[in-house]
CSV table of C-alpha atoms and ligand atoms in Angstrom, one decimal:
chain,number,residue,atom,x,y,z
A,1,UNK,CA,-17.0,14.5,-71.5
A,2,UNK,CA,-13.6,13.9,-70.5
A,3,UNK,CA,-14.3,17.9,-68.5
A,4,UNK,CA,-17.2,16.3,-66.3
A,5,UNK,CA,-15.9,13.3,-65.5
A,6,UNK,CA,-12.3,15.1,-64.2
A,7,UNK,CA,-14.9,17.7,-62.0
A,8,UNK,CA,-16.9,14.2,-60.9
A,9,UNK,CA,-13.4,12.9,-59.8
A,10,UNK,CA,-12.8,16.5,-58.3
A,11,UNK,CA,-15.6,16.7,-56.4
A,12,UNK,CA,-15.9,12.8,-55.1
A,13,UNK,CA,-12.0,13.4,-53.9
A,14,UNK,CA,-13.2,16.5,-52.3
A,15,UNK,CA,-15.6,14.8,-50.6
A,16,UNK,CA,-14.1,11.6,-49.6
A,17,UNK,CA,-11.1,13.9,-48.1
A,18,UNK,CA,-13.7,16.6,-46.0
A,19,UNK,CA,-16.0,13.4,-45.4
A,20,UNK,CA,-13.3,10.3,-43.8
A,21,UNK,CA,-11.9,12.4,-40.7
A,22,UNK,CA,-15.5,13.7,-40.2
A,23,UNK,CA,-16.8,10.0,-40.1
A,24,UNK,CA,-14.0,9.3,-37.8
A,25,UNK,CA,-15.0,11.7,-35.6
A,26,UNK,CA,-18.4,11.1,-35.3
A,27,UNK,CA,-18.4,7.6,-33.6
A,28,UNK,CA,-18.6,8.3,-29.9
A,29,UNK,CA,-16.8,5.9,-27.6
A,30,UNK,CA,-18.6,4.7,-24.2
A,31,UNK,CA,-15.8,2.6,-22.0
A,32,UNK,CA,-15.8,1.3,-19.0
A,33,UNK,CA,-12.5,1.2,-16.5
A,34,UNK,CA,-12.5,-1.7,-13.7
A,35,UNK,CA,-10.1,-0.3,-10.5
A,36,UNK,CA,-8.8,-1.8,-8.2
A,37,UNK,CA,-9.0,0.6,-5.7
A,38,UNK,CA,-12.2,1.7,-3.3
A,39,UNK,CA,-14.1,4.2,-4.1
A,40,UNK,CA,-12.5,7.8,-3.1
A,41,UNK,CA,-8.9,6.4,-1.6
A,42,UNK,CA,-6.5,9.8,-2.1
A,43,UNK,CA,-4.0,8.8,-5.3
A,44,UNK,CA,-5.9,5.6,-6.2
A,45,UNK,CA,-8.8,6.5,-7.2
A,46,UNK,CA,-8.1,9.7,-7.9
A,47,UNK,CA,-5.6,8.3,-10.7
A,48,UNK,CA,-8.1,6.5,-12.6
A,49,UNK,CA,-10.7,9.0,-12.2
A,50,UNK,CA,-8.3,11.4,-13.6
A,51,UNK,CA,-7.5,9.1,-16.4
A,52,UNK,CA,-10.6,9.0,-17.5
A,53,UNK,CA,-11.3,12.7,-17.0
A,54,UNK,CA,-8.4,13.3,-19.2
A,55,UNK,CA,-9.6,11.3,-22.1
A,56,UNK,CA,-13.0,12.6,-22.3
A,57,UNK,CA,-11.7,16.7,-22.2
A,58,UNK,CA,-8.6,15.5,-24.8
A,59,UNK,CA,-11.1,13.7,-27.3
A,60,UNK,CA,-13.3,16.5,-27.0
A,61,UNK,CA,-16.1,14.4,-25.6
A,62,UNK,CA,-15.7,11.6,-28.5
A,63,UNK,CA,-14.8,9.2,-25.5
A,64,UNK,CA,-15.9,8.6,-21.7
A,65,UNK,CA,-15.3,6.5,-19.5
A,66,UNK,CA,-17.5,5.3,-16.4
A,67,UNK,CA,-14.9,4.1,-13.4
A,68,UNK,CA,-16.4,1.4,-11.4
A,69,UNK,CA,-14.9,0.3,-8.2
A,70,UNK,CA,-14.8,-2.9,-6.3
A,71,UNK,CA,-18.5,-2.7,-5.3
A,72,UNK,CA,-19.6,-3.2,-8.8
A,73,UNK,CA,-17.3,-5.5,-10.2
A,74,UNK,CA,-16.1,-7.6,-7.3
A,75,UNK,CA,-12.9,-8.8,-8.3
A,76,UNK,CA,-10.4,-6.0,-7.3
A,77,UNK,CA,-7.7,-8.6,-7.8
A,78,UNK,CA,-8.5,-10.0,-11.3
A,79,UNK,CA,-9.0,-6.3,-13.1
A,80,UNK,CA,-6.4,-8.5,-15.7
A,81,UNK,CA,-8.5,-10.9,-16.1
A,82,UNK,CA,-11.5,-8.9,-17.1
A,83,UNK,CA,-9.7,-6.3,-19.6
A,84,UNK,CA,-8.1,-9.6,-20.7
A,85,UNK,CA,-11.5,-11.3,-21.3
A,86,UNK,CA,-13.4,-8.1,-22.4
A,87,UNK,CA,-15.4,-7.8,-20.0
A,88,UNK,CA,-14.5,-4.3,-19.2
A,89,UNK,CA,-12.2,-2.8,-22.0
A,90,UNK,CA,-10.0,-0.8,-19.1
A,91,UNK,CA,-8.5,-1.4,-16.0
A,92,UNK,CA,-6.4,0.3,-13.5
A,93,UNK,CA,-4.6,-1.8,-10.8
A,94,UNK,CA,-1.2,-3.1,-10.2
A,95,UNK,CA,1.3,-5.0,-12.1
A,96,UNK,CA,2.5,-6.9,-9.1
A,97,UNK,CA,-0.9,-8.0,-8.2
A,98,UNK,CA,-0.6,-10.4,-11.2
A,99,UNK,CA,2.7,-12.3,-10.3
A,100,UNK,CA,0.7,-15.5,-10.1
A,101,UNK,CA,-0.8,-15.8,-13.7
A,102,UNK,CA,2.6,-14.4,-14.9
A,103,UNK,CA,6.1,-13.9,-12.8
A,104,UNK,CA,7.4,-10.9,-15.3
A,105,UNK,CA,4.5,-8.8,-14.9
A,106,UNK,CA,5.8,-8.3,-10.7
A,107,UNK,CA,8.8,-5.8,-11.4
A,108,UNK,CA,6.4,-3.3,-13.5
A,109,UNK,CA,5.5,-2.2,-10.1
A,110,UNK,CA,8.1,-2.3,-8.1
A,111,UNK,CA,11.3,-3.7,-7.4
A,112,UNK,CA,12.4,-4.0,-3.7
A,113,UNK,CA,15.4,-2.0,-3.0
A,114,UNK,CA,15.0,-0.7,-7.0
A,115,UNK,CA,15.0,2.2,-8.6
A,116,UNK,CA,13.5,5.2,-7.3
A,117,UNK,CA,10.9,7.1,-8.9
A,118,UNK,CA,13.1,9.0,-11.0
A,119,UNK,CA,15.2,6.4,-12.1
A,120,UNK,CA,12.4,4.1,-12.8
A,121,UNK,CA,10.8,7.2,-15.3
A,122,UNK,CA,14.2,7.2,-16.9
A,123,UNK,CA,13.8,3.6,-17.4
A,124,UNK,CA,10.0,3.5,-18.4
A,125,UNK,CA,10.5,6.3,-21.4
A,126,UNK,CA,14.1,6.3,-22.5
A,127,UNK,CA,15.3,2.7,-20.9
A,128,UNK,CA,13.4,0.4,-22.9
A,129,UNK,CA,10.9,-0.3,-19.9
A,130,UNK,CA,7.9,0.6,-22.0
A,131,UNK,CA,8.5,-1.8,-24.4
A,132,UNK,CA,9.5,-4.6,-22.4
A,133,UNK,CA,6.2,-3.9,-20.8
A,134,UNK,CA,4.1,-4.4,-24.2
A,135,UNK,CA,6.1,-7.0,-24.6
A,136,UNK,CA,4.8,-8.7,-21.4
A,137,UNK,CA,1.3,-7.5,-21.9
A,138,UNK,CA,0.8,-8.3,-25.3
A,139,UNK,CA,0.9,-12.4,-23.9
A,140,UNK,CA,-2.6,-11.5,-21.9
A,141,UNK,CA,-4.1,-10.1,-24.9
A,142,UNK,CA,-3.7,-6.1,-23.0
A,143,UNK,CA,-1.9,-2.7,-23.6
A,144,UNK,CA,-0.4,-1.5,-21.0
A,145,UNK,CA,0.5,2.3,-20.1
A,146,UNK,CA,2.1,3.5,-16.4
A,147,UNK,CA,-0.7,5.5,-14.6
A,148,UNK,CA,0.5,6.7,-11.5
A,149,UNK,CA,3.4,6.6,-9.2
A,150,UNK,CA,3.2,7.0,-6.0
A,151,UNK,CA,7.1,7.9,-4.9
A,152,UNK,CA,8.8,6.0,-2.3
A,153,UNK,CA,6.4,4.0,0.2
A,154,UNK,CA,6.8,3.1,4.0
A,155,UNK,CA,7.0,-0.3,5.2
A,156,UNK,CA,3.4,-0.7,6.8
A,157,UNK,CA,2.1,-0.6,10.4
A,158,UNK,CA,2.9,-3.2,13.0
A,159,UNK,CA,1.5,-4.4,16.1
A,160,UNK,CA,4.6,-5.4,17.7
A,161,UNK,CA,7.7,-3.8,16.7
A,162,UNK,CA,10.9,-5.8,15.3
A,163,UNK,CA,13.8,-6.1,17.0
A,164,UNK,CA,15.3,-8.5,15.8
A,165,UNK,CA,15.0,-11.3,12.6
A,166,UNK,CA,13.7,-13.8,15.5
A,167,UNK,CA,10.9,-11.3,15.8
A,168,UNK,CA,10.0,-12.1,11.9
A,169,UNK,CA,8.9,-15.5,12.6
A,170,UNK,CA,5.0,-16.6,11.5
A,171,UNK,CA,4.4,-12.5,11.5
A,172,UNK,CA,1.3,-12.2,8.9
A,173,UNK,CA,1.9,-9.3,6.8
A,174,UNK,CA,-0.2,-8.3,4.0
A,175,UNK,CA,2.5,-7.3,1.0
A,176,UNK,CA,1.7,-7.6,-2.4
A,177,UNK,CA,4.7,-8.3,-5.1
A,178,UNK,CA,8.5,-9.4,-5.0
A,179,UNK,CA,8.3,-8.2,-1.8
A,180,UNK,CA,5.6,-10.6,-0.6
A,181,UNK,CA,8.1,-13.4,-1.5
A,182,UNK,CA,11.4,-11.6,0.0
A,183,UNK,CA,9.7,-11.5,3.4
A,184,UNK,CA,8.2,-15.1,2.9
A,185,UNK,CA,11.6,-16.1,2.4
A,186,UNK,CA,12.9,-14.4,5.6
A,187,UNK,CA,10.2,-16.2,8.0
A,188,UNK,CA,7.2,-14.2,7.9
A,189,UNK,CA,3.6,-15.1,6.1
A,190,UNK,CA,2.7,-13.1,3.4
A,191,UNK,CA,-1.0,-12.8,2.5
A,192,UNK,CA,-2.9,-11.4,-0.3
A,193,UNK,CA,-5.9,-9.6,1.0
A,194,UNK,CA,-8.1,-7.1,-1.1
A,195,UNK,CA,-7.8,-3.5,-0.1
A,196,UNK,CA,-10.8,-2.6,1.3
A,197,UNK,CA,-10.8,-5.7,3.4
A,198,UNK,CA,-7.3,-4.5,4.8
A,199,UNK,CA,-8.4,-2.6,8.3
A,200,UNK,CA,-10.8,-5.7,9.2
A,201,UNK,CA,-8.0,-7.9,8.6
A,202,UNK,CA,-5.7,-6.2,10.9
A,203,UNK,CA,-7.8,-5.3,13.9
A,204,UNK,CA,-9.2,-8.9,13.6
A,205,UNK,CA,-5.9,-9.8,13.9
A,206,UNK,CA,-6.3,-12.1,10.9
A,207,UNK,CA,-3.1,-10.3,9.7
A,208,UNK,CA,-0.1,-8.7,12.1
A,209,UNK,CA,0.8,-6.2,9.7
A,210,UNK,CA,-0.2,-4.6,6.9
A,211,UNK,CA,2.2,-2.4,4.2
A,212,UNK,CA,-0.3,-0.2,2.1
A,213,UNK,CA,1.6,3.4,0.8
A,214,UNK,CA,2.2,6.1,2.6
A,215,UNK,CA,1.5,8.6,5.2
A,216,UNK,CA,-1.4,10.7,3.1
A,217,UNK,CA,-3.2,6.3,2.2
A,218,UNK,CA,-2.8,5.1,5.4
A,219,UNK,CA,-3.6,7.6,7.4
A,220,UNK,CA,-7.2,7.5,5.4
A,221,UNK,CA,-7.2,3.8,5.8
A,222,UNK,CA,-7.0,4.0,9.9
A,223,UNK,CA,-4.0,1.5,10.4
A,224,UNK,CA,-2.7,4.0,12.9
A,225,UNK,CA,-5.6,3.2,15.2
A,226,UNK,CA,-4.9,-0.3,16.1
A,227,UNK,CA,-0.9,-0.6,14.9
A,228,UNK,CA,1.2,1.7,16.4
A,229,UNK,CA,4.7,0.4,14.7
A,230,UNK,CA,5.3,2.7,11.7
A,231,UNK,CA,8.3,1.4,9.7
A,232,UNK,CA,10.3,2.9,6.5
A,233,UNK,CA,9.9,1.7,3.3
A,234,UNK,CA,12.8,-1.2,1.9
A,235,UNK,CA,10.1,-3.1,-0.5
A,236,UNK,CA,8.4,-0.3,-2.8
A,237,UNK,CA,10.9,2.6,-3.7
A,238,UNK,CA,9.0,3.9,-6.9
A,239,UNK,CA,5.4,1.9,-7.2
A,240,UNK,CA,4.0,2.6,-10.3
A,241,UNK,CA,-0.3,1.7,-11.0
A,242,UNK,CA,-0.9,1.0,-14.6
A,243,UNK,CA,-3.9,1.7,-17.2
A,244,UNK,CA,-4.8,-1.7,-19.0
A,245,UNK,CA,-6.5,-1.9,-21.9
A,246,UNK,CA,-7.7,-4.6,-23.9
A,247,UNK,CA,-6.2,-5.3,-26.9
A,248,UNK,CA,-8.6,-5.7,-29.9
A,249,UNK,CA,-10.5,-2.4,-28.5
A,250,UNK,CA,-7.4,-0.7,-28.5
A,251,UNK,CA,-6.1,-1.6,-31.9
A,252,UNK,CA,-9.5,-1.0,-33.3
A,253,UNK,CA,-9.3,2.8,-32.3
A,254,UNK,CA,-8.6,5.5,-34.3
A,255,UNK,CA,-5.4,6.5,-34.0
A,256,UNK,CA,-6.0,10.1,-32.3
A,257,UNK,CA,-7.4,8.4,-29.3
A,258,UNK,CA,-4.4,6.2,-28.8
A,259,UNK,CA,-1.9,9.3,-29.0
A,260,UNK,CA,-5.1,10.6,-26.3
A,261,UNK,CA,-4.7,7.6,-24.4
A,262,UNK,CA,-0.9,7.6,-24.1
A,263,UNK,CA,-0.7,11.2,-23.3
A,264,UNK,CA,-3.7,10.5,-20.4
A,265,UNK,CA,-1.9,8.5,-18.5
A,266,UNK,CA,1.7,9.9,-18.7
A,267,UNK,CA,0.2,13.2,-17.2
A,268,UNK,CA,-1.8,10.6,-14.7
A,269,UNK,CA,1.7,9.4,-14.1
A,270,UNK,CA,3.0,12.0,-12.7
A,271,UNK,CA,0.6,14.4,-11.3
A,272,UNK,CA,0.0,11.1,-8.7
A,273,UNK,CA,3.7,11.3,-7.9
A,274,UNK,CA,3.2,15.1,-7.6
A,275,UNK,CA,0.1,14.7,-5.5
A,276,UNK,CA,1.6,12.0,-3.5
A,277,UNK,CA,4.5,13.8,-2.6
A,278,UNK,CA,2.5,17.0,-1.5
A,279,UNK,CA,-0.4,14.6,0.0
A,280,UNK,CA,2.6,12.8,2.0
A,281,UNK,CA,4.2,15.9,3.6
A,282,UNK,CA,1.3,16.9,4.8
A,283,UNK,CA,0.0,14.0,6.1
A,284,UNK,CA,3.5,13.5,8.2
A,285,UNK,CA,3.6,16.8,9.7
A,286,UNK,CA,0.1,15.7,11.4
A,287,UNK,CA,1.3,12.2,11.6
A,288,UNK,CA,4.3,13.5,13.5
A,289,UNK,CA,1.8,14.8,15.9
A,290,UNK,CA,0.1,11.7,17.3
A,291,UNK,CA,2.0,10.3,19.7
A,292,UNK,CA,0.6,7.1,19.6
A,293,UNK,CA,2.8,6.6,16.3
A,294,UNK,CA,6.3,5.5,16.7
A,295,UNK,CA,8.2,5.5,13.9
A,296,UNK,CA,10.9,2.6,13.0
A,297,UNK,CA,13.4,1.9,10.6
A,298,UNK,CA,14.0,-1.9,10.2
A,299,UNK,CA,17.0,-3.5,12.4
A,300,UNK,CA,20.0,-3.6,10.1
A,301,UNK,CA,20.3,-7.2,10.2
A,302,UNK,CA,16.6,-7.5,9.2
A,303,UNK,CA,17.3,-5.5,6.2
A,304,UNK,CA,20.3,-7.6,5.2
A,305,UNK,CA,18.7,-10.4,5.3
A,306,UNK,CA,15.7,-8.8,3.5
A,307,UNK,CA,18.9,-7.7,0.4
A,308,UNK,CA,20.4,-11.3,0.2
A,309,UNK,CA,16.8,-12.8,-0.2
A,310,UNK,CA,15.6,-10.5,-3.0
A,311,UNK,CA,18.6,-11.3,-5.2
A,312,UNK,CA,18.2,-15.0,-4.8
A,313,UNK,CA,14.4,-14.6,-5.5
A,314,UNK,CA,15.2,-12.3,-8.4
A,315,UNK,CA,17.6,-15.0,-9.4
A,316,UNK,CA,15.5,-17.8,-9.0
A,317,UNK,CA,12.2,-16.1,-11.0
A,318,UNK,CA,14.7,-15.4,-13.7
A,319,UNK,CA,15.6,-18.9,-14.2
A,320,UNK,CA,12.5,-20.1,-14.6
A,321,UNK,CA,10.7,-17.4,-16.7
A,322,UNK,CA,12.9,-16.3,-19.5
A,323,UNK,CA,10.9,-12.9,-19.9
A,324,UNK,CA,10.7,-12.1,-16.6
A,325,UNK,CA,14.6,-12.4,-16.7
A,326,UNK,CA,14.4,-10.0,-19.5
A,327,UNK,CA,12.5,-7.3,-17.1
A,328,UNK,CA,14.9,-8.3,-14.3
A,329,UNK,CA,18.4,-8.0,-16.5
A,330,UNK,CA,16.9,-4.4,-17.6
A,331,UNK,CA,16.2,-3.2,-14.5
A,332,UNK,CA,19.4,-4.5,-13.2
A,333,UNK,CA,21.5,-3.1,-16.1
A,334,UNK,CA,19.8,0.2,-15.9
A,335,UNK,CA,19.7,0.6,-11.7
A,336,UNK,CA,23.7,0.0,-11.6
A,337,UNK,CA,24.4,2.3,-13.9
A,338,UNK,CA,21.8,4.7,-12.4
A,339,UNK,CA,23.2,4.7,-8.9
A,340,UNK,CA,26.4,6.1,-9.6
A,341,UNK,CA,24.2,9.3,-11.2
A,342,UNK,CA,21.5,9.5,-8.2
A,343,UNK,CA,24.6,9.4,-5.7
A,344,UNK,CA,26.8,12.5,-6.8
A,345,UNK,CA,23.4,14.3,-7.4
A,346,UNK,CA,20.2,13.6,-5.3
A,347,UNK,CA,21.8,11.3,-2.2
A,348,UNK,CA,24.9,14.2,-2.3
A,349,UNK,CA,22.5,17.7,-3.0
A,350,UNK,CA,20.4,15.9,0.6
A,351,UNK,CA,23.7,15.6,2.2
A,352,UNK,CA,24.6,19.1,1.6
A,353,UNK,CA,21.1,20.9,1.8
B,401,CA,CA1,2.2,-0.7,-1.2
């Protein structure tokens, strides 16, 4: 007696070992990703498309997910709000574009004059910038990974150039972020304006400039066409996209996928900035070949007045969102230690090369 029921406990403990990861591994998961992005923009789309392409071949097939653009969901701006709600269970956009429902969710992005890809990795991974991200997220009821950086960016097309800070007053600009603030506060109107309604805007002249990425983007977009003024990036030294998920469906997955998940998008993360980068020096040697463009930097004084602004903003978002002067104090900590590194090695290796 005692005999059978030790092989009945042998065998059910058999089985519910060999059976529970089999069970596990038998649901199939059908997502669906909200972008922000139009269909087949170089880095954008390709980012989320990749994402997804990841985490269907790492699962094995256990779980796809359909991308859908603006055309189907029709609200590039709130992807938050519809992981948030549900409705889709992933998103990719950017941080920034949320600064409205929630100040600390801006420097995620970007910082103006911040850290630079590298330094904003270090942060991310080993600098507690993950967390603080969770941290933000978690409020809006998403998880949050870093899905794409797309290096340093230059400062938009122009139909007029700037010489001067006179020169900044009443411009229209379309610049998302911190930055969209910095500029607001230096005399110019910053408007939020969906990206694919961008090249309307500006040959309609319902905007006077227009900051989108870089070279390999913009080119793609057409801004060159009807803005010759191509300035250098002050406002976006290391934008990072992010993968949103919501956060019921996420905590309800097995925890396989998660680990697939996080390891999607860090390889999303940086094959964009490697594809960027190699996209962007392409796209400049041909750029450097119409001479219709005419590159700027911004006047010094311009980009003085651009610093002294962003601090008080920063300073001023701070006081009045005690998270959001968590991210800031991070960043802040992190970056002035940072420079002193990036100076004797990157800025003193270009010196020297
Ligand atoms: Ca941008």
């Amino acid at each position: 007696m005692q005999l059978k029921l030790n092989i009945r406990f042998f065998i059910a403990l058999c089985l519910s070992i060999s059976l529970q990861p089999v069970q596990a591994q038998s649901v199939i998961y059908q997502w669906r990703l909200a972008m922000s992005w139009p269909e087949g923009t170089p880095m954008l789309h390709n980012a989320a498309a990749r994402f997804a392409r990841n985490v269907e071949t790492l699962s094995g097939g256990r779980f796809s997910i359909i991308v859908d653009a603006p055309g189907r969901h029709k609200a590039p701006l709130d992807i938050l709000g519809m992981v948030r709600s549900g409705a889709y269970e992933m998103g990719h956009s950017a941080s920034y574009y949320y600064k409205g429902k929630d100040p600390a969710t801006t420097f995620f992005t970007t910082t103006p004059f911040g850290m630079t890809p590298t330094e904003m990795n270090a942060w991310y991974y080993y600098g507690g910038g993950l967390e603080l991200l969770n941290k933000v997220y978690a409020r809006h009821n998403v998880v949050a990974f870093p899905a794409g950086n797309t290096h340093i960016q230059m400062g938009g097309w122009f139909r007029k150039e700037i010489k001067s800070i006179q020169d900044l007053k009443g411009l229209k600009i379309r610049i998302p972020g911190h930055a969209g603030d910095v500029v607001g506060r230096a005399g110019m109107k910053p408007v939020s304006i969906p990206p694919g309604e961008l090249y309307t805007a500006l040959e309609r002249g319902t905007i006077d400039a227009v900051e989108w990425a870089g070279p390999a983007n913009d080119i793609k977009m057409g801004f060159h066409k009807i803005a010759p003024f191509y300035y250098t990036g002050w406002h976006e030294p290391g934008a990072e996209l992010h993968v949103f998920i919501n956060k019921q469906k996420f905590d309800a997955l097995p925890d396989d996928l998660k680990a697939i998940i996080a390891v999607a998008a860090k390889e999303v993360s940086f094959d964009i900035l490697s594809e960027s980068f190699y996209r962007n020096v392409l796209a400049w040697e041909e750029m450097k070949q119409h001479s219709n463009i005419l590159i700027r930097t911004l006047p010094d004084d311009v980009l003085e007045l651009f610093k002294k602004a962003n601090e008080d903003l920063l300073d001023e978002v701070a006081a009045k969102s005690p998270l959001a002067k968590e991210v800031i104090n991070s960043q802040r900590e992190f970056l002035n230690k940072a420079k002193d590194w990036t100076t004797i090695t990157d800025a003193d290796y270009l010196r020297l090369r």
